[in-house]
């Protein structure tokens, strides 16, 4: 760094026996660094720094996995009832009857695929997973990925969402023209948004 | 930054001037205690070239594919540019040193000093650009999750470009200021405080996103897939750790070097840490190689663009 160079220049001006030498010795121009009488190993800072860094990264990893573990999945009984409850609340929010959980889970899959630009890599796996009522994100890797489906598939399923302009980057031209209008209509978004957010977050981090 | 190995230069200078042999012997005892750890120039240039090429590929792919003209990819491009600058800096510095050794450039000329200042500011620009690009990427993802339905209106293309312009102007100004005033103590402290602050902020953003993902997973997970569920959340933890761990491991050694050089240059322990300066520089170039892999190449669209580019090149070559 020029910081070191400037310091060395100043100190080297006192020792002008050979200007070529003083430039090269810039790290060692700080006066003779005596290595006698060292209590600890001479590379102790290096070792301590790297060990500390490794410990910090591992600690961070364990904190994150602990966050995972505290969110352990529920039992199967409570799970299905939860899903039904969720579906009902979904229905109540949008005032549109959803025929079955299958439709609901398929909608979630559609939403997640078409509404977020952070999508799961194995979309096909998700479809299959949806059939068995698994969460759409359980076999996902985190991949930054454009949405491959248009929001048209979503429009078929949910009337309320036909005008939403969720990030759909394949059809940006079409969506951008609808940008302003969409959000005027989108007033169910409060509940929907939180659900969307949850799905997309799970995709990003998986 | 002329950080040549003293041993090489002693040999070089020793041939030209005899009276300073005492200087050599005076210092040799101290120097051999903590020698500069040398990274071969071939390794340097290979790593730097790989970093530059990879990031250039990312830039070309994003420019060529219209589907990738999105805020998210612009931020990734910004990261690629800052990584490229870092590798470019190291390459130029090595070339500079080689030219000095061959005698084409004097060590004390004004032009060389200005060149050195320019290269220092390029390096600081690269570091600041990396930090702010990572911050922008994290913020973009955060908005995508927590403001999903309004994302398109919050993060328009124009706003993304404006944000990038502001970031890079700020980084350029700061880097020039830091390079010019690097002898002041006051410049080093904000520089080194900025680094952990940004890391902490990015970590908080990602943890918040992670918590939301976890609560979502809690709601829809089912027992048969509980093992799978655990595994995918583990993947989230691994991903986050990789994001931040790579950045930390690649940049923190150098930042610590700057701190030690400022505050305890005479201490033997600090001097021993500073002797691995070249390794720290190589780590920064490794960061330039790893960053596209964990940010850009995760996108299937980008990967397919690469394939198209290479397949087209092969196709054209066949014909």
Coordinates of C-alpha atoms in Angstrom, one line a residue:
Chain A
X1 CA 0.0 0.0 0.0
X2 CA 1.1 3.5 -0.6
X3 CA 0.8 4.0 3.2
X4 CA 3.7 1.7 3.7
X5 CA 5.6 3.2 0.9
X6 CA 5.2 6.7 2.2
X7 CA 6.2 5.7 5.7
X8 CA 9.2 3.9 4.3
X9 CA 10.1 6.9 2.2
X10 CA 10.2 9.1 5.2
X11 CA 12.3 6.8 7.3
X12 CA 14.5 5.9 4.4
X13 CA 15.5 9.5 3.9
X14 CA 17.6 9.2 7.0
X15 CA 19.4 6.2 5.7
X16 CA 20.5 7.3 2.2
X17 CA 23.5 5.1 1.9
X18 CA 22.0 3.5 -1.2
X19 CA 18.6 4.7 -2.4
X20 CA 18.0 1.4 -4.2
X21 CA 18.3 -0.6 -1.0
X22 CA 16.1 1.6 1.1
X23 CA 13.2 1.2 -1.3
X24 CA 13.4 -2.5 -1.3
X25 CA 13.6 -2.8 2.4
X26 CA 10.4 -0.9 2.8
X27 CA 8.9 -3.4 5.1
X28 CA 12.0 -3.7 7.1
X29 CA 12.7 0.0 7.3
X30 CA 10.7 0.3 10.4
X31 CA 13.8 -0.2 12.3
X32 CA 15.3 -3.6 13.0
X33 CA 12.7 -5.9 14.0
X34 CA 14.3 -8.1 16.6
X35 CA 13.0 -11.6 16.8
X36 CA 14.7 -12.3 20.1
X37 CA 12.8 -13.0 23.3
X38 CA 9.6 -13.9 21.7
X39 CA 7.3 -15.5 24.2
X40 CA 4.9 -17.0 21.7
X41 CA 5.4 -18.6 18.4
X42 CA 6.4 -16.0 15.8
X43 CA 3.4 -16.8 13.6
X44 CA 1.0 -16.6 16.4
X45 CA -1.0 -13.8 14.9
X46 CA -1.3 -15.7 11.7
X47 CA -2.4 -18.9 13.4
X48 CA -4.7 -17.1 15.8
X49 CA -6.3 -15.1 13.0
X50 CA -7.1 -18.1 10.9
X51 CA -8.2 -20.2 13.8
X52 CA -10.5 -17.4 14.9
X53 CA -11.9 -17.0 11.4
X54 CA -12.6 -20.7 11.1
X55 CA -14.3 -20.8 14.5
X56 CA -16.4 -17.8 13.6
X57 CA -17.6 -19.3 10.3
X58 CA -18.3 -22.7 12.0
X59 CA -20.1 -20.8 14.7
X60 CA -22.2 -19.0 12.2
X61 CA -23.0 -22.3 10.5
X62 CA -24.1 -23.9 13.7
X63 CA -26.2 -20.9 14.6
X64 CA -28.0 -21.2 11.3
X65 CA -28.5 -24.9 11.6
X66 CA -29.8 -24.4 15.2
X67 CA -32.3 -22.0 13.8
X68 CA -33.3 -24.8 11.5
X69 CA -33.7 -27.3 14.2
X70 CA -35.9 -25.2 16.3
X71 CA -38.3 -25.2 13.5
X72 CA -38.7 -29.0 13.4
X73 CA -41.6 -30.3 11.3
X74 CA -44.9 -31.2 12.9
X75 CA -46.5 -34.6 13.2
X76 CA -48.5 -35.9 10.3
X77 CA -51.9 -35.4 11.9
X78 CA -51.4 -31.9 12.8
X79 CA -49.8 -31.3 9.5
X80 CA -52.8 -32.2 7.4
X81 CA -55.1 -30.3 9.6
X82 CA -52.8 -27.3 9.3
X83 CA -52.9 -27.6 5.6
X84 CA -56.6 -27.6 5.6
X85 CA -56.7 -24.7 7.9
X86 CA -54.4 -22.9 5.6
X87 CA -56.4 -23.7 2.6
X88 CA -59.5 -22.5 4.3
X89 CA -57.9 -19.2 5.2
X90 CA -56.7 -18.9 1.7
X91 CA -60.3 -19.4 0.5
X92 CA -61.6 -16.9 3.0
X93 CA -59.1 -14.4 1.8
X94 CA -60.0 -14.6 -1.8
X95 CA -63.6 -15.6 -1.6
X96 CA -63.1 -18.2 -4.1
X97 CA -63.6 -21.9 -3.4
X98 CA -60.7 -24.1 -3.9
X99 CA -61.7 -27.5 -4.9
X100 CA -59.2 -29.6 -3.3
X101 CA -55.9 -29.6 -1.6
X102 CA -54.4 -30.8 -4.8
X103 CA -55.5 -27.7 -6.5
X104 CA -54.3 -25.6 -3.6
X105 CA -50.9 -27.2 -3.6
X106 CA -50.7 -27.0 -7.3
X107 CA -51.5 -23.3 -7.1
X108 CA -48.8 -22.9 -4.7
X109 CA -46.5 -24.6 -7.0
X110 CA -47.7 -22.5 -9.9
X111 CA -47.3 -19.3 -7.8
X112 CA -43.9 -20.2 -6.7
X113 CA -42.8 -21.0 -10.1
X114 CA -44.3 -18.2 -11.9
X115 CA -44.2 -15.4 -9.4
X116 CA -40.7 -15.4 -8.1
X117 CA -37.5 -15.1 -9.9
X118 CA -35.8 -17.1 -7.2
X119 CA -37.1 -20.5 -8.1
X120 CA -36.3 -23.9 -7.3
X121 CA -34.0 -25.8 -9.7
X122 CA -35.9 -29.0 -9.9
X123 CA -39.3 -27.7 -10.8
X124 CA -40.4 -31.1 -12.0
X125 CA -39.5 -32.6 -8.7
X126 CA -41.7 -30.1 -7.2
X127 CA -44.6 -31.0 -9.3
X128 CA -44.3 -34.6 -8.2
X129 CA -43.7 -33.5 -4.6
X130 CA -46.8 -31.5 -4.8
X131 CA -48.8 -34.5 -5.7
X132 CA -47.8 -36.1 -2.5
X133 CA -48.5 -32.9 -0.6
X134 CA -45.0 -32.3 0.2
X135 CA -43.9 -28.7 0.6
X136 CA -42.8 -27.3 -2.7
X137 CA -39.5 -26.4 -1.4
X138 CA -38.4 -29.5 0.3
X139 CA -36.2 -30.8 -2.4
X140 CA -35.0 -27.5 -3.7
X141 CA -31.6 -26.1 -4.2
X142 CA -31.1 -22.5 -4.1
X143 CA -30.7 -21.4 -7.6
X144 CA -31.3 -18.0 -9.0
X145 CA -33.5 -18.7 -11.9
X146 CA -35.9 -16.8 -14.0
X147 CA -39.4 -17.9 -14.0
X148 CA -40.0 -20.1 -17.0
X149 CA -43.7 -20.1 -16.8
X150 CA -45.7 -17.1 -17.6
X151 CA -48.3 -15.7 -15.2
X152 CA -50.9 -17.0 -17.6
X153 CA -51.0 -20.4 -15.9
X154 CA -51.7 -18.5 -12.7
X155 CA -54.4 -16.5 -14.3
X156 CA -56.2 -19.7 -15.1
X157 CA -56.3 -20.7 -11.5
X158 CA -56.9 -17.6 -9.5
X159 CA -59.0 -14.8 -10.8
X160 CA -57.6 -12.5 -8.2
X161 CA -54.1 -13.0 -9.3
X162 CA -54.6 -12.4 -13.0
X163 CA -53.4 -8.9 -12.9
X164 CA -50.5 -9.4 -10.5
X165 CA -47.2 -8.5 -11.9
X166 CA -44.9 -10.6 -9.7
X167 CA -41.4 -10.9 -11.0
X168 CA -41.7 -12.9 -14.2
X169 CA -38.6 -12.1 -16.1
X170 CA -39.2 -14.2 -19.1
X171 CA -42.1 -12.0 -20.1
X172 CA -40.8 -8.8 -18.9
X173 CA -42.2 -6.8 -21.8
X174 CA -45.7 -8.0 -21.2
X175 CA -45.5 -7.6 -17.5
X176 CA -43.9 -4.2 -17.5
X177 CA -46.7 -2.8 -19.5
X178 CA -49.1 -4.0 -16.9
X179 CA -47.0 -2.8 -14.0
X180 CA -48.9 0.2 -12.9
X181 CA -52.4 -1.3 -13.4
X182 CA -51.6 -4.4 -11.5
X183 CA -51.0 -3.0 -8.2
X184 CA -54.1 -0.8 -8.3
X185 CA -56.1 -4.0 -8.4
X186 CA -54.0 -6.0 -6.1
X187 CA -55.5 -5.4 -2.8
X188 CA -55.6 -9.0 -1.6
X189 CA -51.9 -8.7 -1.6
X190 CA -51.5 -8.4 2.2
X191 CA -52.3 -12.0 2.9
X192 CA -51.0 -13.2 -0.4
X193 CA -47.8 -11.3 -0.1
X194 CA -46.9 -12.9 3.2
X195 CA -47.5 -16.3 1.7
X196 CA -45.6 -15.4 -1.4
X197 CA -42.8 -14.1 0.7
X198 CA -42.6 -17.2 2.7
X199 CA -42.3 -19.4 -0.4
X200 CA -39.8 -17.3 -2.1
X201 CA -37.6 -17.0 0.9
X202 CA -37.6 -20.6 1.3
X203 CA -36.5 -21.0 -2.3
X204 CA -33.7 -18.5 -2.0
X205 CA -32.2 -20.1 1.0
X206 CA -32.7 -23.6 -0.3
Chain B
X1 CA 2.4 -1.3 -3.8
X2 CA 5.8 -2.6 -4.3
X3 CA 5.9 -5.7 -2.2
X4 CA 8.7 -7.4 -3.9
X5 CA 10.5 -10.2 -2.1
X6 CA 13.4 -8.6 -0.3
X7 CA 15.6 -11.6 -1.0
X8 CA 15.3 -11.2 -4.7
X9 CA 15.9 -7.5 -4.5
X10 CA 18.9 -7.9 -2.2
X11 CA 20.5 -10.1 -4.8
X12 CA 19.7 -7.7 -7.5
X13 CA 20.9 -4.7 -5.6
X14 CA 23.8 -6.5 -4.1
X15 CA 25.4 -6.9 -7.5
X16 CA 25.3 -3.2 -8.0
X17 CA 26.7 -1.8 -4.8
X18 CA 29.2 -3.3 -2.4
X19 CA 29.3 -0.8 0.6
X20 CA 25.8 -1.7 1.5
X21 CA 26.6 -5.3 2.2
X22 CA 26.7 -4.4 5.8
X23 CA 23.1 -3.5 5.5
X24 CA 22.4 -6.9 4.1
X25 CA 24.1 -8.7 6.9
X26 CA 22.5 -6.4 9.5
X27 CA 19.1 -7.2 8.2
X28 CA 19.7 -10.8 7.2
X29 CA 19.4 -12.1 10.7
X30 CA 16.1 -10.4 11.1
X31 CA 14.9 -11.1 7.7
X32 CA 15.4 -14.8 7.8
X33 CA 13.3 -15.0 10.9
X34 CA 10.1 -14.2 9.1
X35 CA 10.7 -14.4 5.4
X36 CA 8.3 -13.1 2.9
X37 CA 6.2 -16.0 1.8
X38 CA 6.6 -16.1 -1.9
X39 CA 3.8 -17.1 -4.3
X40 CA 5.2 -18.0 -7.6
X41 CA 4.5 -15.6 -10.4
X42 CA 3.0 -18.3 -12.5
X43 CA 0.4 -19.0 -9.9
X44 CA -0.3 -15.3 -9.5
X45 CA -0.9 -14.8 -13.2
X46 CA -2.9 -17.9 -13.6
X47 CA -5.3 -17.1 -10.8
X48 CA -5.6 -13.5 -11.9
X49 CA -6.3 -14.5 -15.5
X50 CA -8.9 -17.1 -14.5
X51 CA -10.7 -14.5 -12.3
X52 CA -10.7 -11.9 -15.0
X53 CA -11.9 -14.3 -17.7
X54 CA -14.6 -15.8 -15.6
X55 CA -16.1 -12.4 -14.6
X56 CA -15.8 -11.2 -18.2
X57 CA -17.8 -14.2 -19.3
X58 CA -20.5 -13.3 -16.8
X59 CA -20.6 -9.7 -18.1
X60 CA -20.8 -10.8 -21.7
X61 CA -23.5 -13.3 -21.0
X62 CA -25.7 -10.8 -19.2
X63 CA -25.2 -8.2 -21.9
X64 CA -26.0 -10.5 -24.7
X65 CA -29.1 -12.2 -23.2
X66 CA -32.0 -9.8 -23.1
X67 CA -33.7 -12.0 -20.6
X68 CA -31.0 -11.2 -18.1
X69 CA -31.5 -7.4 -18.2
X70 CA -32.9 -7.4 -14.7
X71 CA -31.9 -5.6 -11.5
X72 CA -30.8 -8.9 -9.9
X73 CA -28.3 -9.6 -12.7
X74 CA -27.1 -6.0 -12.9
X75 CA -26.1 -6.3 -9.2
X76 CA -24.3 -9.6 -10.0
X77 CA -22.6 -7.8 -12.9
X78 CA -21.5 -5.1 -10.5
X79 CA -19.9 -7.8 -8.3
X80 CA -18.2 -9.3 -11.4
X81 CA -16.8 -5.9 -12.3
X82 CA -15.4 -5.3 -8.8
X83 CA -13.8 -8.8 -8.8
X84 CA -12.3 -8.1 -12.2
X85 CA -10.8 -4.9 -10.9
X86 CA -9.2 -6.7 -8.0
X87 CA -7.6 -9.3 -10.3
X88 CA -6.6 -6.7 -12.8
X89 CA -4.9 -4.7 -10.0
X90 CA -2.9 -7.7 -9.0
X91 CA -1.9 -8.5 -12.5
X92 CA -0.9 -4.9 -13.2
X93 CA 1.1 -4.8 -10.0
X94 CA 3.0 -7.9 -10.9
X95 CA 3.7 -6.6 -14.4
X96 CA 4.8 -3.3 -12.8
X97 CA 7.2 -5.2 -10.5
X98 CA 8.6 -7.2 -13.4
X99 CA 9.2 -4.1 -15.4
X100 CA 10.9 -2.5 -12.4
X101 CA 13.2 -5.6 -12.1
X102 CA 14.0 -5.4 -15.7
X103 CA 14.9 -1.8 -15.3
X104 CA 12.3 -0.3 -17.6
X105 CA 10.8 1.7 -14.8
X106 CA 12.6 3.5 -12.0
X107 CA 11.5 3.0 -8.5
X108 CA 11.3 6.6 -7.5
X109 CA 10.0 8.3 -10.6
X110 CA 7.0 10.5 -10.3
X111 CA 5.2 8.6 -13.0
X112 CA 5.7 5.4 -11.1
X113 CA 4.5 6.9 -7.9
X114 CA 1.4 8.2 -9.6
X115 CA 0.9 4.8 -11.2
X116 CA 1.3 3.2 -7.8
X117 CA -1.3 5.5 -6.3
X118 CA -3.7 4.8 -9.2
X119 CA -3.3 1.1 -8.6
X120 CA -3.9 1.4 -4.9
X121 CA -7.0 3.3 -5.6
X122 CA -8.1 0.6 -8.1
X123 CA -7.6 -2.0 -5.4
X124 CA -9.6 -0.1 -2.8
X125 CA -12.3 0.5 -5.4
X126 CA -12.5 -3.2 -6.0
X127 CA -12.8 -3.9 -2.3
X128 CA -15.5 -1.3 -1.7
X129 CA -17.3 -2.3 -4.9
X130 CA -17.4 -5.9 -3.7
X131 CA -18.8 -5.0 -0.4
X132 CA -21.5 -2.7 -1.8
X133 CA -22.4 -5.1 -4.6
X134 CA -22.9 -7.9 -2.0
X135 CA -25.0 -5.5 0.0
X136 CA -27.1 -4.6 -3.1
X137 CA -27.6 -8.3 -3.9
X138 CA -28.7 -9.1 -0.4
X139 CA -31.0 -6.1 -0.3
X140 CA -32.5 -7.1 -3.7
X141 CA -33.2 -10.5 -2.4
X142 CA -34.7 -9.1 0.8
X143 CA -37.0 -6.9 -1.2
X144 CA -38.0 -9.8 -3.4
X145 CA -39.0 -11.8 -0.3
X146 CA -40.6 -9.3 1.9
X147 CA -42.2 -7.0 -0.7
X148 CA -42.8 -9.7 -3.3
X149 CA -45.8 -8.2 -4.9
X150 CA -44.5 -4.8 -5.2
X151 CA -41.0 -5.8 -6.2
X152 CA -41.4 -4.8 -9.8
X153 CA -42.4 -1.3 -8.7
X154 CA -39.8 -0.9 -6.0
X155 CA -36.9 -2.2 -7.9
X156 CA -37.3 -1.0 -11.5
X157 CA -34.5 -1.2 -13.9
X158 CA -33.9 2.6 -13.8
X159 CA -33.7 2.5 -10.0
X160 CA -31.3 -0.4 -10.1
X161 CA -29.0 1.5 -12.5
X162 CA -29.2 4.7 -10.4
X163 CA -28.3 2.7 -7.3
X164 CA -25.4 1.2 -9.1
X165 CA -24.2 4.6 -10.3
X166 CA -24.4 6.0 -6.8
X167 CA -22.5 3.0 -5.3
X168 CA -19.8 3.2 -7.9
X169 CA -19.4 7.0 -7.6
X170 CA -19.2 6.7 -3.9
X171 CA -16.6 3.9 -4.1
X172 CA -14.5 5.7 -6.7
X173 CA -14.5 8.9 -4.6
X174 CA -13.7 7.0 -1.4
X175 CA -10.9 5.0 -3.0
X176 CA -9.3 8.1 -4.5
X177 CA -9.5 9.8 -1.1
X178 CA -8.2 6.8 0.8
X179 CA -5.3 6.4 -1.7
X180 CA -4.4 10.0 -1.5
X181 CA -4.7 10.3 2.3
X182 CA -3.5 6.8 3.2
X183 CA -0.8 8.2 5.4
X184 CA -3.3 9.6 7.7
X185 CA -4.4 7.3 10.5
X186 CA -8.0 8.6 10.1
X187 CA -8.4 6.9 6.7
X188 CA -7.5 3.4 7.8
X189 CA -10.0 3.3 10.7
X190 CA -13.2 4.0 8.8
X191 CA -12.0 1.7 6.1
X192 CA -11.6 -1.2 8.5
X193 CA -14.8 -0.4 10.4
X194 CA -16.8 -0.4 7.2
X195 CA -15.8 -4.0 6.4
X196 CA -17.2 -5.7 9.5
X197 CA -20.2 -3.3 9.6
X198 CA -21.3 -4.3 6.1
X199 CA -20.7 -8.0 6.8
X200 CA -22.9 -7.8 9.9
X201 CA -25.6 -5.9 8.0
X202 CA -25.6 -8.4 5.2
X203 CA -25.7 -11.3 7.7
X204 CA -28.7 -9.7 9.4
X205 CA -30.5 -9.4 6.1
X206 CA -29.9 -13.0 5.2
X207 CA -30.8 -14.3 8.7
X208 CA -34.1 -12.5 8.5
X209 CA -34.8 -14.1 5.2
X210 CA -33.7 -17.4 6.6
X211 CA -36.0 -17.1 9.5
X212 CA -38.9 -16.4 7.2
X213 CA -38.0 -19.5 5.2
X214 CA -37.9 -21.6 8.3
X215 CA -41.3 -20.4 9.5
X216 CA -42.7 -21.1 6.1
X217 CA -41.2 -24.5 6.1
X218 CA -42.6 -25.2 9.5
X219 CA -46.1 -24.5 8.1
X220 CA -46.1 -26.8 5.2
X221 CA -43.7 -29.5 6.1
X222 CA -45.1 -33.0 6.5
X223 CA -43.7 -35.9 8.5
X224 CA -42.8 -38.3 5.8
X225 CA -40.5 -35.7 4.4
X226 CA -39.2 -34.5 7.7
X227 CA -35.7 -35.8 6.9
X228 CA -35.8 -34.1 3.6
X229 CA -37.0 -31.0 5.2
X230 CA -34.1 -30.9 7.6
X231 CA -31.8 -31.5 4.8
X232 CA -33.1 -28.6 2.7
X233 CA -32.9 -26.2 5.6
X234 CA -29.5 -27.4 6.2
X235 CA -28.8 -26.5 2.6
X236 CA -30.0 -23.0 3.4
X237 CA -27.6 -22.8 6.3
X238 CA -24.8 -24.1 4.1
X239 CA -25.6 -21.6 1.4
X240 CA -25.5 -18.7 3.7
X241 CA -22.4 -19.8 5.4
X242 CA -20.7 -20.2 2.0
X243 CA -21.8 -16.7 0.9
X244 CA -20.4 -14.9 3.8
X245 CA -17.6 -17.3 4.7
X246 CA -16.0 -17.0 1.3
X247 CA -16.1 -13.2 1.4
X248 CA -14.8 -13.1 4.9
X249 CA -12.0 -15.6 4.4
X250 CA -10.8 -13.9 1.2
X251 CA -10.9 -10.3 2.3
X252 CA -10.3 -10.3 6.1
X253 CA -6.7 -11.3 6.0
X254 CA -5.8 -8.3 3.8
X255 CA -7.8 -5.9 6.0
X256 CA -6.0 -7.2 9.0
X257 CA -2.8 -6.7 7.2
X258 CA -3.6 -3.0 6.6
X259 CA -4.5 -2.6 10.3
X260 CA -1.3 -4.2 11.5
X261 CA 0.8 -2.2 9.1
X262 CA -0.7 0.9 10.4
X263 CA -0.6 0.2 14.1
X264 CA 2.2 -2.2 14.9
X265 CA 4.8 -2.3 12.1
X266 CA 7.6 -2.8 14.5
X267 CA 6.2 -5.7 16.4
X268 CA 7.8 -9.0 15.4
X269 CA 4.4 -10.8 15.5
X270 CA 2.9 -8.2 13.2
X271 CA 5.9 -8.4 11.0
X272 CA 5.5 -12.1 10.7
X273 CA 1.8 -11.7 9.8
X274 CA 2.8 -9.1 7.2
X275 CA 5.2 -11.5 5.6
X276 CA 2.3 -13.5 4.2
X277 CA 1.1 -10.5 2.2
X278 CA 1.3 -12.3 -1.1
X279 CA -0.8 -15.1 0.1
X280 CA -3.4 -12.6 1.1
X281 CA -3.3 -11.1 -2.3
X282 CA -3.8 -14.5 -3.9
X283 CA -6.8 -15.1 -1.7
X284 CA -8.4 -11.9 -3.0
X285 CA -7.9 -13.2 -6.5
X286 CA -9.4 -16.5 -5.5
X287 CA -12.4 -14.6 -4.3
X288 CA -12.8 -13.3 -7.8
X289 CA -12.9 -16.8 -9.1
X290 CA -15.3 -18.2 -6.5
X291 CA -17.8 -15.3 -6.5
X292 CA -19.3 -16.0 -10.0
X293 CA -19.7 -19.7 -9.0
X294 CA -21.8 -18.9 -6.0
X295 CA -23.8 -16.0 -7.4
X296 CA -23.9 -16.0 -11.1
X297 CA -23.6 -19.6 -12.1
X298 CA -26.5 -20.6 -9.9
X299 CA -28.8 -19.2 -12.4
X300 CA -29.9 -21.7 -15.0
X301 CA -30.7 -18.9 -17.5
X302 CA -27.1 -17.7 -17.2
X303 CA -25.7 -21.2 -17.6
X304 CA -27.8 -21.8 -20.7
X305 CA -26.5 -18.5 -22.1
X306 CA -23.0 -19.7 -21.6
X307 CA -23.8 -23.0 -23.3
X308 CA -25.3 -21.1 -26.2
X309 CA -22.2 -18.9 -26.5
X310 CA -19.8 -21.8 -26.5
X311 CA -21.9 -23.9 -28.7
X312 CA -22.3 -21.1 -31.2
X313 CA -18.5 -20.6 -31.1
X314 CA -17.9 -24.2 -31.7
X315 CA -20.6 -24.2 -34.5
X316 CA -19.0 -21.3 -36.2
X317 CA -15.6 -22.8 -36.0
X318 CA -16.8 -26.0 -37.6
X319 CA -18.1 -24.1 -40.5

